[in-house]
Short mmCIF file of C-alpha atoms in Angstrom, two decimals:
data_model
loop_
_atom_site.label_atom_id
_atom_site.label_comp_id
_atom_site.label_asym_id
_atom_site.label_seq_id
_atom_site.Cartn_x
_atom_site.Cartn_y
_atom_site.Cartn_z
CA UNK M 1 -107.28 81.62 -55.99
CA UNK M 2 -107.90 82.78 -52.41
CA UNK M 3 -111.43 82.85 -51.02
CA UNK M 4 -112.75 84.48 -47.74
CA UNK M 5 -112.30 81.19 -46.09
CA UNK M 6 -108.78 80.94 -46.77
CA UNK M 7 -108.23 84.36 -45.40
CA UNK M 8 -110.23 83.71 -42.23
CA UNK M 9 -108.53 83.14 -38.94
CA UNK M 10 -107.17 79.56 -38.96
CA UNK M 11 -107.28 79.51 -42.69
CA UNK M 12 -107.32 76.42 -44.87
CA UNK M 13 -105.00 74.60 -42.58
CA UNK M 14 -107.81 73.96 -39.97
CA UNK M 15 -109.02 70.67 -41.57
CA UNK M 16 -105.28 69.35 -41.38
CA UNK M 17 -105.03 70.41 -37.87
CA UNK M 18 -108.38 68.62 -37.01
CA UNK M 19 -107.24 65.37 -38.78
CA UNK M 20 -103.95 65.46 -36.88
CA UNK M 21 -105.76 65.88 -33.68
CA UNK M 22 -108.08 63.06 -34.37
CA UNK M 23 -105.27 60.60 -35.14
CA UNK M 24 -104.45 58.15 -32.39
CA UNK M 25 -101.40 59.18 -30.22
CA UNK M 26 -98.73 56.72 -29.79
CA UNK M 27 -97.58 56.36 -26.12
CA UNK M 28 -93.98 57.12 -25.57
CA UNK M 29 -92.28 54.84 -22.99
CA UNK M 30 -91.67 56.45 -19.70
CA UNK M 31 -88.24 57.41 -18.83
CA UNK M 32 -88.24 54.80 -16.00
CA UNK M 33 -89.21 52.01 -18.29
CA UNK M 34 -87.04 48.95 -17.81
CA UNK M 35 -85.00 47.91 -20.81
CA UNK M 36 -83.10 44.59 -21.02
CA UNK M 37 -80.48 45.89 -23.37
CA UNK M 38 -79.02 49.31 -24.11
CA UNK M 39 -80.94 50.98 -26.81
CA UNK M 40 -77.96 53.02 -28.11
CA UNK M 41 -74.11 52.65 -28.11
CA UNK M 42 -73.82 55.55 -25.80
CA UNK M 43 -75.61 53.48 -23.02
CA UNK M 44 -73.22 50.58 -23.32
CA UNK M 45 -71.05 52.13 -20.66
CA UNK M 46 -72.29 51.45 -17.23
CA UNK M 47 -74.97 49.02 -18.40
CA UNK M 48 -75.04 45.94 -16.22
CA UNK M 49 -75.35 42.80 -18.45
CA UNK M 50 -74.43 39.21 -17.86
CA UNK M 51 -71.98 37.47 -20.12
CA UNK M 52 -74.60 35.04 -21.11
CA UNK M 53 -77.48 36.88 -22.80
CA UNK M 54 -80.01 34.00 -22.12
CA UNK M 55 -79.76 34.66 -18.36
CA UNK M 56 -81.83 37.36 -16.63
CA UNK M 57 -79.62 40.23 -15.02
CA UNK M 58 -81.76 39.76 -11.81
CA UNK M 59 -80.57 36.18 -11.46
CA UNK M 60 -76.96 37.03 -11.73
CA UNK M 61 -77.07 40.42 -9.97
CA UNK M 62 -79.51 40.12 -7.05
CA UNK M 63 -79.23 43.58 -5.92
CA UNK M 64 -80.89 44.75 -9.18
CA UNK M 65 -84.53 43.42 -8.00
CA UNK M 66 -85.70 45.05 -4.83
CA UNK M 67 -88.33 43.26 -2.81
CA UNK M 68 -91.53 45.23 -2.40
CA UNK M 69 -93.84 45.22 0.41
CA UNK M 70 -97.00 47.08 -0.44
CA UNK M 71 -99.67 47.93 2.10
CA UNK M 72 -102.87 46.20 1.11
CA UNK M 73 -104.98 48.45 3.43
CA UNK M 74 -103.68 51.37 5.37
CA UNK M 75 -104.63 51.79 9.03
CA UNK M 76 -106.75 54.88 8.24
CA UNK M 77 -108.71 52.69 5.70
CA UNK M 78 -109.12 49.83 8.21
CA UNK M 79 -110.37 52.47 10.77
CA UNK M 80 -112.96 53.89 8.41
CA UNK M 81 -114.28 50.49 7.42
CA UNK M 82 -114.66 49.59 11.14
CA UNK M 83 -116.43 52.71 12.04
CA UNK M 84 -118.76 52.50 8.98
CA UNK M 85 -119.90 48.89 10.15
CA UNK M 86 -120.15 49.65 13.95
CA UNK M 87 -121.71 53.13 13.84
CA UNK M 88 -124.23 53.76 10.84
CA UNK M 89 -124.08 57.59 11.66
CA UNK M 90 -120.35 57.87 11.33
CA UNK M 91 -119.21 60.47 9.05
CA UNK M 92 -115.65 61.95 8.60
CA UNK M 93 -116.89 65.40 8.13
#
């Protein structure tokens, strides 16, 4: 038997939608996530793997791992910090 609530906009499915929205979302890995083995048979082609599976690919193929040199503090940050210490009235704007 249909009631006025069932015929209202949204109808009886609203509680189900609310429950679905309240459930925790599972994070899908980013496309750039690093996998050690191919996930599907279609990825076997072109996948760089050493013959011995106990050895990391980075050890056998050093070009895979790229050295990174992050800047701990940019020159602009150093300037702002220096000016804040030396001049108490200093403002960027």
